[in-house]
mmCIF file of C-alpha atoms and ligand atoms in Angstrom:
data_model
loop_
_atom_site.group_PDB
_atom_site.id
_atom_site.type_symbol
_atom_site.label_atom_id
_atom_site.label_comp_id
_atom_site.label_asym_id
_atom_site.label_seq_id
_atom_site.Cartn_x
_atom_site.Cartn_y
_atom_site.Cartn_z
ATOM 1 C CA MET A 11 0.000 0.000 0.000
ATOM 2 C CA GLN A 12 1.307 3.444 -0.975
ATOM 3 C CA PRO A 13 1.591 5.976 1.856
ATOM 4 C CA VAL A 14 -1.209 8.533 1.871
ATOM 5 C CA LYS A 15 0.489 11.878 1.328
ATOM 6 C CA GLY A 16 -0.722 15.451 1.546
ATOM 7 C CA LEU A 17 -1.008 16.995 -1.925
ATOM 8 C CA PRO A 18 1.132 20.023 -2.844
ATOM 9 C CA LEU A 19 -0.307 23.468 -2.105
ATOM 10 C CA THR A 20 -0.583 24.451 -5.792
ATOM 11 C CA GLU A 21 -2.699 21.361 -6.467
ATOM 12 C CA LEU A 22 -4.848 21.913 -3.384
ATOM 13 C CA GLN A 23 -5.512 25.480 -4.465
ATOM 14 C CA GLN A 24 -7.296 24.079 -7.542
ATOM 15 C CA ARG A 25 -9.841 22.400 -5.296
ATOM 16 C CA VAL A 26 -13.336 23.869 -5.158
ATOM 17 C CA SER A 27 -14.426 22.495 -1.760
ATOM 18 C CA ALA A 28 -15.331 24.687 1.248
ATOM 19 C CA LYS A 29 -11.858 24.453 2.783
ATOM 20 C CA TRP A 30 -10.171 25.755 -0.364
ATOM 21 C CA ARG A 31 -12.852 28.241 -1.476
ATOM 22 C CA GLY A 32 -13.378 29.773 1.966
ATOM 23 C CA PHE A 33 -10.310 32.032 2.116
ATOM 24 C CA PRO A 34 -8.112 34.167 -0.166
ATOM 25 C CA GLN A 35 -5.124 32.389 -1.760
ATOM 26 C CA ASP A 36 -2.574 33.868 0.624
ATOM 27 C CA VAL A 37 -4.250 32.130 3.581
ATOM 28 C CA LEU A 38 -3.338 28.603 4.693
ATOM 29 C CA PRO A 39 -6.733 27.050 5.453
ATOM 30 C CA LEU A 40 -6.667 24.639 8.411
ATOM 31 C CA PRO A 41 -10.240 24.761 9.671
ATOM 32 C CA VAL A 42 -12.944 22.737 7.810
ATOM 33 C CA ALA A 43 -12.655 18.980 8.496
ATOM 34 C CA GLU A 44 -11.558 17.853 5.038
ATOM 35 C CA MET A 45 -8.286 16.036 4.316
ATOM 36 C CA ASP A 46 -5.712 17.285 1.818
ATOM 37 C CA PHE A 47 -5.087 13.736 0.538
ATOM 38 C CA GLU A 48 -6.047 11.758 -2.564
ATOM 39 C CA ILE A 49 -9.066 9.547 -1.965
ATOM 40 C CA ALA A 50 -8.777 5.738 -1.930
ATOM 41 C CA GLU A 51 -8.464 4.191 -5.391
ATOM 42 C CA PRO A 52 -11.461 1.814 -5.079
ATOM 43 C CA ILE A 53 -13.689 4.810 -4.291
ATOM 44 C CA ARG A 54 -12.327 6.780 -7.209
ATOM 45 C CA ASP A 55 -12.767 3.789 -9.575
ATOM 46 C CA GLN A 56 -16.347 3.278 -8.418
ATOM 47 C CA LEU A 57 -17.221 6.926 -9.073
ATOM 48 C CA MET A 58 -15.440 6.974 -12.447
ATOM 49 C CA GLN A 59 -17.323 3.865 -13.573
ATOM 50 C CA MET A 60 -20.648 5.344 -12.552
ATOM 51 C CA LEU A 61 -19.877 8.597 -14.350
ATOM 52 C CA SER A 62 -18.673 6.814 -17.478
ATOM 53 C CA ARG A 63 -22.059 5.129 -17.846
ATOM 54 C CA SER A 64 -23.943 8.300 -16.836
ATOM 55 C CA ASP A 65 -25.283 6.359 -13.878
ATOM 56 C CA THR A 66 -26.366 9.527 -12.096
ATOM 57 C CA GLY A 67 -29.894 8.831 -10.877
ATOM 58 C CA TYR A 68 -31.517 8.297 -7.503
ATOM 59 C CA LEU A 69 -30.377 5.986 -4.728
ATOM 60 C CA GLY A 70 -32.353 2.723 -4.718
ATOM 61 C CA PRO A 71 -31.670 -0.454 -2.724
ATOM 62 C CA ILE A 72 -28.038 -0.770 -1.676
ATOM 63 C CA PRO A 73 -27.351 -3.946 0.321
ATOM 64 C CA GLU A 74 -23.616 -3.389 -0.324
ATOM 65 C CA LEU A 75 -23.618 -0.459 2.088
ATOM 66 C CA SER A 76 -24.983 -2.241 5.161
ATOM 67 C CA GLU A 77 -23.057 -5.451 4.382
ATOM 68 C CA ASN A 78 -19.696 -3.712 3.941
ATOM 69 C CA LEU A 79 -20.333 -1.493 6.955
ATOM 70 C CA ALA A 80 -21.143 -4.565 9.074
ATOM 71 C CA THR A 81 -17.995 -6.388 7.904
ATOM 72 C CA PHE A 82 -15.895 -3.319 8.717
ATOM 73 C CA MET A 83 -17.444 -2.914 12.183
ATOM 74 C CA ARG A 84 -16.997 -6.631 12.955
ATOM 75 C CA ASN A 85 -13.346 -6.707 11.877
ATOM 76 C CA ARG A 86 -12.406 -3.356 13.375
ATOM 77 C CA TRP A 87 -14.338 -3.312 16.652
ATOM 78 C CA ASN A 88 -15.738 -6.778 17.114
ATOM 79 C CA TRP A 89 -19.225 -5.354 16.719
ATOM 80 C CA ASP A 90 -21.896 -7.477 15.028
ATOM 81 C CA VAL A 91 -24.314 -5.114 13.346
ATOM 82 C CA ASP A 92 -27.700 -6.412 12.219
ATOM 83 C CA THR A 93 -27.700 -5.203 8.591
ATOM 84 C CA ALA A 94 -31.493 -4.881 8.591
ATOM 85 C CA GLN A 95 -31.066 -1.976 11.012
ATOM 86 C CA VAL A 96 -28.799 0.243 8.901
ATOM 87 C CA PHE A 97 -30.618 3.185 7.294
ATOM 88 C CA PRO A 98 -29.075 5.651 4.802
ATOM 89 C CA ALA A 99 -29.541 9.423 5.119
ATOM 90 C CA ILE A 100 -27.867 12.242 3.257
ATOM 91 C CA ASP A 101 -25.479 13.266 6.020
ATOM 92 C CA VAL A 102 -24.963 12.852 9.748
ATOM 93 C CA GLY A 103 -26.676 16.145 10.496
ATOM 94 C CA VAL A 104 -29.837 15.118 8.663
ATOM 95 C CA ALA A 105 -29.644 11.586 10.116
ATOM 96 C CA ALA A 106 -29.594 12.982 13.658
ATOM 97 C CA ILE A 107 -32.241 15.621 13.001
ATOM 98 C CA GLU A 108 -34.698 13.309 11.236
ATOM 99 C CA MET A 109 -34.386 10.588 13.892
ATOM 100 C CA ALA A 110 -34.662 13.181 16.673
ATOM 101 C CA ARG A 111 -37.799 14.656 15.069
ATOM 102 C CA MET A 112 -39.486 11.290 15.642
ATOM 103 C CA LEU A 113 -38.843 11.547 19.392
ATOM 104 C CA ILE A 114 -39.185 15.164 20.482
ATOM 105 C CA SER A 115 -41.471 18.171 20.440
ATOM 106 C CA PRO A 116 -40.226 21.763 20.049
ATOM 107 C CA GLY A 117 -38.978 23.087 23.372
ATOM 108 C CA ASP A 118 -37.649 19.726 24.573
ATOM 109 C CA ARG A 119 -34.163 19.542 26.054
ATOM 110 C CA ILE A 120 -31.168 18.027 24.279
ATOM 111 C CA VAL A 121 -27.869 17.537 26.097
ATOM 112 C CA VAL A 122 -24.391 18.141 24.663
ATOM 113 C CA ASP A 123 -20.956 17.742 26.296
ATOM 114 C CA THR A 124 -18.895 20.839 25.590
ATOM 115 C CA PRO A 125 -16.525 21.619 24.027
ATOM 116 C CA VAL A 126 -18.170 19.797 21.146
ATOM 117 C CA TYR A 127 -18.663 19.849 17.368
ATOM 118 C CA HIS A 128 -20.303 23.234 16.833
ATOM 119 C CA ASN A 129 -23.093 21.976 14.567
ATOM 120 C CA PHE A 130 -24.685 20.014 17.412
ATOM 121 C CA SER A 131 -26.118 23.317 18.632
ATOM 122 C CA ASN A 132 -27.224 24.209 15.094
ATOM 123 C CA TRP A 133 -29.028 20.860 14.846
ATOM 124 C CA ILE A 134 -30.751 21.510 18.192
ATOM 125 C CA ASN A 135 -31.778 24.992 17.040
ATOM 126 C CA GLU A 136 -33.142 23.488 13.831
ATOM 127 C CA LEU A 137 -35.212 21.110 15.981
ATOM 128 C CA LYS A 138 -36.439 24.143 17.988
ATOM 129 C CA CYS A 139 -35.238 22.444 21.162
ATOM 130 C CA GLN A 140 -33.307 23.768 24.171
ATOM 131 C CA ILE A 141 -29.574 23.145 24.447
ATOM 132 C CA VAL A 142 -28.441 21.740 27.791
ATOM 133 C CA ASP A 143 -24.709 22.405 27.963
ATOM 134 C CA VAL A 144 -22.826 19.961 30.189
ATOM 135 C CA PRO A 145 -19.138 20.942 30.289
ATOM 136 C CA MET A 146 -16.795 17.958 30.258
ATOM 137 C CA VAL A 147 -14.344 17.340 33.080
ATOM 138 C CA ARG A 148 -10.973 18.804 32.157
ATOM 139 C CA ASP A 149 -7.677 17.521 33.415
ATOM 140 C CA GLY A 150 -5.022 19.616 31.657
ATOM 141 C CA LEU A 151 -5.955 18.977 28.044
ATOM 142 C CA ALA A 152 -7.578 15.591 28.687
ATOM 143 C CA TYR A 153 -11.373 15.673 28.763
ATOM 144 C CA SER A 154 -13.890 13.128 30.036
ATOM 145 C CA LEU A 155 -17.657 12.928 30.410
ATOM 146 C CA ASN A 156 -19.094 14.717 33.440
ATOM 147 C CA LEU A 157 -21.293 11.861 34.644
ATOM 148 C CA PRO A 158 -22.703 13.575 37.784
ATOM 149 C CA LEU A 159 -23.734 16.671 35.776
ATOM 150 C CA LEU A 160 -25.106 14.478 33.004
ATOM 151 C CA GLU A 161 -27.254 12.662 35.559
ATOM 152 C CA GLU A 162 -28.571 16.051 36.761
ATOM 153 C CA ALA A 163 -29.419 17.013 33.177
ATOM 154 C CA TYR A 164 -31.141 13.669 32.573
ATOM 155 C CA LYS A 165 -33.056 13.999 35.844
ATOM 156 C CA ASN A 166 -34.183 17.502 34.826
ATOM 157 C CA GLY A 167 -36.094 16.107 31.870
ATOM 158 C CA ALA A 168 -33.662 15.907 28.927
ATOM 159 C CA LYS A 169 -35.116 13.854 26.066
ATOM 160 C CA ILE A 170 -31.994 13.276 23.967
ATOM 161 C CA HIS A 171 -28.225 13.384 24.460
ATOM 162 C CA PHE A 172 -26.097 14.134 21.381
ATOM 163 C CA LEU A 173 -22.878 12.305 22.280
ATOM 164 C CA CYS A 174 -19.743 12.850 20.201
ATOM 165 C CA ASN A 175 -18.054 9.444 20.325
ATOM 166 C CA PRO A 176 -15.129 9.836 19.805
ATOM 167 C CA GLN A 177 -14.899 13.479 20.630
ATOM 168 C CA ASN A 178 -14.419 16.440 18.291
ATOM 169 C CA PRO A 179 -12.627 18.805 19.035
ATOM 170 C CA THR A 180 -10.835 17.417 22.116
ATOM 171 C CA GLY A 181 -9.715 14.175 20.433
ATOM 172 C CA SER A 182 -10.793 12.083 23.448
ATOM 173 C CA VAL A 183 -12.067 8.519 23.203
ATOM 174 C CA HIS A 184 -14.764 7.709 25.760
ATOM 175 C CA THR A 185 -14.063 4.659 27.915
ATOM 176 C CA ARG A 186 -16.219 1.539 28.149
ATOM 177 C CA GLU A 187 -16.945 2.381 31.805
ATOM 178 C CA GLU A 188 -18.127 5.911 30.935
ATOM 179 C CA LEU A 189 -20.356 4.638 28.141
ATOM 180 C CA SER A 190 -21.740 1.797 30.199
ATOM 181 C CA THR A 191 -22.650 4.142 33.080
ATOM 182 C CA LEU A 192 -24.176 6.579 30.606
ATOM 183 C CA ALA A 193 -26.374 3.825 29.168
ATOM 184 C CA GLU A 194 -27.645 2.899 32.642
ATOM 185 C CA LEU A 195 -28.390 6.559 33.453
ATOM 186 C CA ALA A 196 -30.185 7.027 30.138
ATOM 187 C CA LYS A 197 -32.351 3.997 30.859
ATOM 188 C CA LYS A 198 -33.121 5.208 34.378
ATOM 189 C CA TYR A 199 -34.281 8.648 33.205
ATOM 190 C CA GLY A 200 -35.721 7.753 29.772
ATOM 191 C CA VAL A 201 -33.159 9.605 27.631
ATOM 192 C CA ALA A 202 -32.248 8.586 24.062
ATOM 193 C CA ILE A 203 -28.522 8.719 23.353
ATOM 194 C CA PHE A 204 -27.506 9.615 19.803
ATOM 195 C CA SER A 205 -23.902 8.478 19.425
ATOM 196 C CA ASP A 206 -22.189 10.368 16.583
ATOM 197 C CA GLU A 207 -19.368 8.013 15.554
ATOM 198 C CA ILE A 208 -18.212 9.745 12.370
ATOM 199 C CA HIS A 209 -14.590 10.083 13.594
ATOM 200 C CA ALA A 210 -14.341 6.526 14.956
ATOM 201 C CA PRO A 211 -12.428 4.850 12.083
ATOM 202 C CA LEU A 212 -9.673 7.456 12.604
ATOM 203 C CA THR A 213 -8.884 6.305 16.152
ATOM 204 C CA PHE A 214 -5.154 5.657 16.590
ATOM 205 C CA ALA A 215 -4.058 2.089 17.283
ATOM 206 C CA GLU A 216 -3.034 2.599 20.914
ATOM 207 C CA HIS A 217 -6.553 3.750 21.846
ATOM 208 C CA GLU A 218 -9.672 1.631 21.865
ATOM 209 C CA PHE A 219 -12.772 3.084 20.271
ATOM 210 C CA ILE A 220 -15.945 1.600 21.784
ATOM 211 C CA PRO A 221 -19.090 1.657 19.612
ATOM 212 C CA PHE A 222 -21.849 2.769 21.963
ATOM 213 C CA LEU A 223 -24.323 0.111 20.816
ATOM 214 C CA ASN A 224 -21.735 -2.603 21.476
ATOM 215 C CA VAL A 225 -21.416 -1.696 25.168
ATOM 216 C CA SER A 226 -24.451 -3.530 26.581
ATOM 217 C CA GLU A 227 -28.041 -4.551 26.033
ATOM 218 C CA THR A 228 -28.990 -1.380 27.904
ATOM 219 C CA ALA A 229 -26.974 0.713 25.429
ATOM 220 C CA ARG A 230 -28.873 -0.901 22.542
ATOM 221 C CA GLU A 231 -32.115 -0.120 24.350
ATOM 222 C CA VAL A 232 -31.305 3.583 24.778
ATOM 223 C CA GLY A 233 -28.947 4.254 21.876
ATOM 224 C CA ILE A 234 -28.973 5.186 18.212
ATOM 225 C CA THR A 235 -25.753 5.557 16.221
ATOM 226 C CA VAL A 236 -25.342 8.146 13.498
ATOM 227 C CA THR A 237 -22.221 7.816 11.423
ATOM 228 C CA ALA A 238 -20.696 8.047 7.949
ATOM 229 C CA ALA A 239 -17.633 7.052 5.963
ATOM 230 C CA SER A 240 -17.345 10.679 4.928
ATOM 231 C CA LYS A 241 -14.833 11.856 7.544
ATOM 232 C CA ALA A 242 -12.419 8.916 7.573
ATOM 233 C CA TRP A 243 -12.329 8.467 3.793
ATOM 234 C CA ASN A 244 -12.747 12.164 2.982
ATOM 235 C CA ILE A 245 -15.889 11.951 0.895
ATOM 236 C CA ALA A 246 -18.130 14.475 2.682
ATOM 237 C CA GLY A 247 -19.078 16.172 -0.586
ATOM 238 C CA LEU A 248 -20.594 12.945 -1.915
ATOM 239 C CA LYS A 249 -23.284 12.985 0.798
ATOM 240 C CA CYS A 250 -24.266 9.794 2.506
ATOM 241 C CA ALA A 251 -24.498 8.810 6.174
ATOM 242 C CA THR A 252 -26.149 5.983 8.088
ATOM 243 C CA ILE A 253 -28.406 5.618 11.088
ATOM 244 C CA ILE A 254 -27.701 2.363 12.943
ATOM 245 C CA THR A 255 -30.114 0.914 15.492
ATOM 246 C CA GLN A 256 -29.804 -2.470 17.196
ATOM 247 C CA HIS A 257 -33.156 -2.651 18.950
ATOM 248 C CA GLU A 258 -36.595 -3.388 17.479
ATOM 249 C CA LYS A 259 -38.068 -0.261 19.061
ATOM 250 C CA TRP A 260 -35.584 2.049 17.321
ATOM 251 C CA ALA A 261 -35.746 0.107 14.062
ATOM 252 C CA ALA A 262 -39.498 0.753 14.080
ATOM 253 C CA THR A 263 -38.809 4.457 14.668
ATOM 254 C CA ALA A 264 -36.317 4.562 11.787
ATOM 255 C CA ASN A 265 -38.747 2.730 9.504
ATOM 256 C CA ALA A 266 -41.438 5.258 10.376
ATOM 257 C CA MET A 267 -39.308 8.206 9.168
ATOM 258 C CA PRO A 268 -40.461 9.780 5.907
ATOM 259 C CA PRO A 269 -39.199 7.737 2.894
ATOM 260 C CA ALA A 270 -37.507 10.960 1.743
ATOM 261 C CA VAL A 271 -34.761 10.390 4.316
ATOM 262 C CA HIS A 272 -33.530 7.492 2.161
ATOM 263 C CA TRP A 273 -34.359 9.093 -1.197
ATOM 264 C CA ARG A 274 -32.478 12.285 -0.379
ATOM 265 C CA ALA A 275 -29.208 10.404 0.187
ATOM 266 C CA SER A 276 -26.872 10.555 -2.782
ATOM 267 C CA LEU A 277 -26.267 7.652 -5.159
ATOM 268 C CA PHE A 278 -22.590 8.629 -5.388
ATOM 269 C CA GLY A 279 -22.258 9.026 -1.643
ATOM 270 C CA ALA A 280 -23.832 5.675 -0.859
ATOM 271 C CA PHE A 281 -21.790 3.671 -3.382
ATOM 272 C CA ALA A 282 -18.616 5.516 -2.390
ATOM 273 C CA ALA A 283 -19.348 4.709 1.278
ATOM 274 C CA ALA A 284 -19.864 1.031 0.429
ATOM 275 C CA LYS A 285 -16.413 1.030 -1.248
ATOM 276 C CA ALA A 286 -14.894 3.000 1.629
ATOM 277 C CA TYR A 287 -15.801 0.339 4.187
ATOM 278 C CA GLU A 288 -13.812 -2.136 2.039
ATOM 279 C CA SER A 289 -10.840 0.231 1.691
ATOM 280 C CA VAL A 290 -9.197 -0.719 4.962
ATOM 281 C CA ASP A 291 -5.630 -0.640 3.583
ATOM 282 C CA TRP A 292 -6.102 2.977 2.568
ATOM 283 C CA LEU A 293 -7.535 3.822 5.995
ATOM 284 C CA ASP A 294 -4.570 2.215 7.748
ATOM 285 C CA ALA A 295 -2.116 4.059 5.483
ATOM 286 C CA CYS A 296 -3.988 7.296 6.197
ATOM 287 C CA LEU A 297 -3.673 6.654 9.936
ATOM 288 C CA VAL A 298 0.103 6.217 9.554
ATOM 289 C CA THR A 299 0.269 9.675 7.949
ATOM 290 C CA LEU A 300 -2.022 11.247 10.561
ATOM 291 C CA ASP A 301 0.001 9.672 13.364
ATOM 292 C CA HIS A 302 3.147 11.139 11.826
ATOM 293 C CA ASN A 303 1.457 14.558 11.507
ATOM 294 C CA ARG A 304 0.132 14.683 15.075
ATOM 295 C CA LYS A 305 3.677 14.004 16.315
ATOM 296 C CA ALA A 306 5.228 16.449 13.832
ATOM 297 C CA LEU A 307 2.799 19.112 15.058
ATOM 298 C CA GLY A 308 3.917 18.410 18.631
ATOM 299 C CA SER A 309 7.593 18.851 17.681
ATOM 300 C CA LEU A 310 6.880 22.018 15.703
ATOM 301 C CA LEU A 311 4.965 23.566 18.590
ATOM 302 C CA LYS A 312 7.637 22.597 21.086
ATOM 303 C CA GLU A 313 10.299 24.229 18.966
ATOM 304 C CA LYS A 314 8.505 27.338 17.700
ATOM 305 C CA LEU A 315 5.528 27.960 20.009
ATOM 306 C CA PRO A 316 6.341 26.249 23.309
ATOM 307 C CA MET A 317 3.708 28.253 25.201
ATOM 308 C CA VAL A 318 0.851 26.691 23.203
ATOM 309 C CA GLY A 319 -0.948 23.846 24.983
ATOM 310 C CA TYR A 320 -1.346 20.682 22.908
ATOM 311 C CA ARG A 321 -2.185 17.073 23.643
ATOM 312 C CA GLU A 322 -1.855 14.531 20.820
ATOM 313 C CA PRO A 323 -5.440 13.522 20.029
ATOM 314 C CA ASP A 324 -6.467 9.876 20.542
ATOM 315 C CA THR A 325 -8.441 10.062 17.339
ATOM 316 C CA SER A 326 -8.793 11.970 14.072
ATOM 317 C CA TYR A 327 -6.891 14.924 12.654
ATOM 318 C CA LEU A 328 -8.065 17.843 14.754
ATOM 319 C CA ALA A 329 -5.683 19.464 17.232
ATOM 320 C CA TRP A 330 -7.256 21.354 20.129
ATOM 321 C CA LEU A 331 -4.751 24.099 20.942
ATOM 322 C CA ASP A 332 -4.720 26.242 24.073
ATOM 323 C CA LEU A 333 -3.423 29.710 23.117
ATOM 324 C CA THR A 334 -4.089 31.361 26.495
ATOM 325 C CA ALA A 335 -0.394 32.145 27.071
ATOM 326 C CA LEU A 336 -0.144 34.007 23.744
ATOM 327 C CA ASN A 337 -2.446 36.787 25.032
ATOM 328 C CA LEU A 338 -4.117 37.379 21.695
ATOM 329 C CA GLY A 339 -7.268 39.004 23.106
ATOM 330 C CA GLU A 340 -10.876 37.842 22.796
ATOM 331 C CA THR A 341 -10.682 36.202 19.363
ATOM 332 C CA PRO A 342 -7.274 34.583 18.788
ATOM 333 C CA SER A 343 -8.348 32.846 15.556
ATOM 334 C CA GLN A 344 -9.302 36.217 14.022
ATOM 335 C CA ILE A 345 -5.953 37.738 15.022
ATOM 336 C CA LEU A 346 -4.058 34.804 13.511
ATOM 337 C CA LEU A 347 -6.065 35.005 10.314
ATOM 338 C CA GLU A 348 -5.302 38.717 9.970
ATOM 339 C CA ARG A 349 -1.666 38.686 11.062
ATOM 340 C CA ALA A 350 -0.370 35.241 10.089
ATOM 341 C CA LYS A 351 -2.778 34.383 7.248
ATOM 342 C CA VAL A 352 -3.545 31.046 8.870
ATOM 343 C CA ALA A 353 -7.210 30.042 9.182
ATOM 344 C CA LEU A 354 -8.236 27.985 12.221
ATOM 345 C CA ASN A 355 -11.555 27.297 13.952
ATOM 346 C CA ALA A 356 -12.365 29.565 16.901
ATOM 347 C CA GLY A 357 -12.579 27.668 20.194
ATOM 348 C CA ALA A 358 -15.629 29.715 21.232
ATOM 349 C CA THR A 359 -17.726 27.962 18.568
ATOM 350 C CA PHE A 360 -17.213 24.659 20.452
ATOM 351 C CA SER A 361 -17.665 26.015 23.991
ATOM 352 C CA SER A 362 -18.346 29.437 25.476
ATOM 353 C CA THR A 363 -15.537 28.925 28.011
ATOM 354 C CA HIS A 364 -12.873 28.088 25.408
ATOM 355 C CA SER A 365 -12.397 31.402 23.597
ATOM 356 C CA GLN A 366 -8.603 31.056 24.028
ATOM 357 C CA PHE A 367 -8.556 27.778 22.092
ATOM 358 C CA VAL A 368 -8.395 27.086 18.376
ATOM 359 C CA ARG A 369 -8.890 23.877 16.391
ATOM 360 C CA LEU A 370 -6.267 23.056 13.791
ATOM 361 C CA ASN A 371 -6.738 20.440 11.053
ATOM 362 C CA PHE A 372 -3.454 18.569 10.516
ATOM 363 C CA ALA A 373 -4.647 16.281 7.683
ATOM 364 C CA THR A 374 -2.413 18.079 5.246
ATOM 365 C CA ASN A 375 1.154 17.899 4.000
ATOM 366 C CA GLU A 376 3.967 18.552 6.429
ATOM 367 C CA GLU A 377 5.175 21.578 4.495
ATOM 368 C CA ILE A 378 1.846 23.365 4.948
ATOM 369 C CA LEU A 379 1.784 22.396 8.620
ATOM 370 C CA THR A 380 5.339 23.719 9.129
ATOM 371 C CA GLN A 381 4.570 26.931 7.268
ATOM 372 C CA ALA A 382 1.433 27.503 9.324
ATOM 373 C CA ILE A 383 3.259 27.155 12.639
ATOM 374 C CA GLU A 384 6.167 29.294 11.392
ATOM 375 C CA ARG A 385 3.774 32.012 10.228
ATOM 376 C CA ILE A 386 2.047 32.039 13.632
ATOM 377 C CA ALA A 387 5.380 32.091 15.490
ATOM 378 C CA SER A 388 6.554 35.035 13.397
ATOM 379 C CA VAL A 389 3.625 37.287 14.353
ATOM 380 C CA ILE A 390 3.135 36.722 18.056
HETATM 381 C C1 PLP B 421 -18.754 14.966 15.124
HETATM 382 C C2 PLP B 421 -19.179 15.324 13.739
HETATM 383 N N1 PLP B 421 -20.398 14.966 13.321
HETATM 384 C C3 PLP B 421 -20.820 15.261 12.072
HETATM 385 C C4 PLP B 421 -20.003 15.945 11.192
HETATM 386 C C5 PLP B 421 -20.499 16.310 9.844
HETATM 387 O O1 PLP B 421 -21.133 15.272 9.232
HETATM 388 P P1 PLP B 421 -22.092 15.524 8.017
HETATM 389 O O2 PLP B 421 -21.381 16.430 7.072
HETATM 390 O O3 PLP B 421 -22.296 14.143 7.487
HETATM 391 O O4 PLP B 421 -23.337 16.124 8.587
HETATM 392 C C6 PLP B 421 -18.724 16.334 11.582
HETATM 393 C C7 PLP B 421 -17.860 17.075 10.664
HETATM 394 O O5 PLP B 421 -16.765 17.429 10.930
HETATM 395 C C8 PLP B 421 -18.305 16.017 12.885
HETATM 396 O O6 PLP B 421 -17.088 16.356 13.326
#
């Protein structure tokens, strides 16, 4: 298997995706969660074949998707997924929103563990529900679920918990004990846990990712997984995600969703996802590159910006950086965009108490990463 390498800047600048269209050319864009790599060959071949026969219609039955997903989950995490309970949707956001719509009324409470993927709050606003913000427990730059506060939130009438498993932006993997306790609490207080597992395939080898529905019978009773191949194989623009249930009750809920949830998923996205779940060699090669990059970022920071707080993430390609010691004022990401021409995500979008943090996407080539850190070091 060839190593997965970051493409050169000049080639990346030809891209038309959000990451590369979002900023002027003199800015190094390291926010949006896209990878600056070539996609896996089997995915590319699948798409080329479909295009060459103008096979560009609607998504119909696709047993390949649930079968390949189930094989991947079994081999990777020892999780036996019942393929009859895998439902396509256009993306994870829509998957979560459409399933949640079946369970809530406007005004209901939905719990999130902050700092967390900023769109969770957008999804909750779209559902016209109330956000219940439960800050995670922080130990330096290691974060874990705040189980006592979560119990309080559950007791106070929360209907749903949007759990980011594993966690974006902190890069933490939740433990089996945390997830098992959470499942018991959810059962006790009648809360549905939506486990967003989109980053899971990118968990580094020394950490164990635990699929929520594989934790216990109780977890299957209270839990619904929303996930996609789009993050780990970098095919977000193709648009397909999956809802996974492993309990008759939730399967009935998923089957009662409007048929449009399936029909709105993309033919390209679904067939690309089916190929992705078979492209394990590519995924492993990608993880080698990401592992190299997370360490390279650590060395670069140590050398050029030693006052920045950084913990190598357990999963994925997002670095959660503490810039407090740089004293950049209220909006450090804005200052760095203006002065250093480096675009990063503002910490405040993930948590109101993390305005001194930024999120940096290191799924790029090492030259871009080095340049970005050098540019920041030169202006502070
Ligand atoms: C935790 C999490 N969920 C969902 C998404 C987006 O998924 P989608 O584009 O399929 O809605 C992201 C994107 O970065 C994410 O980090």
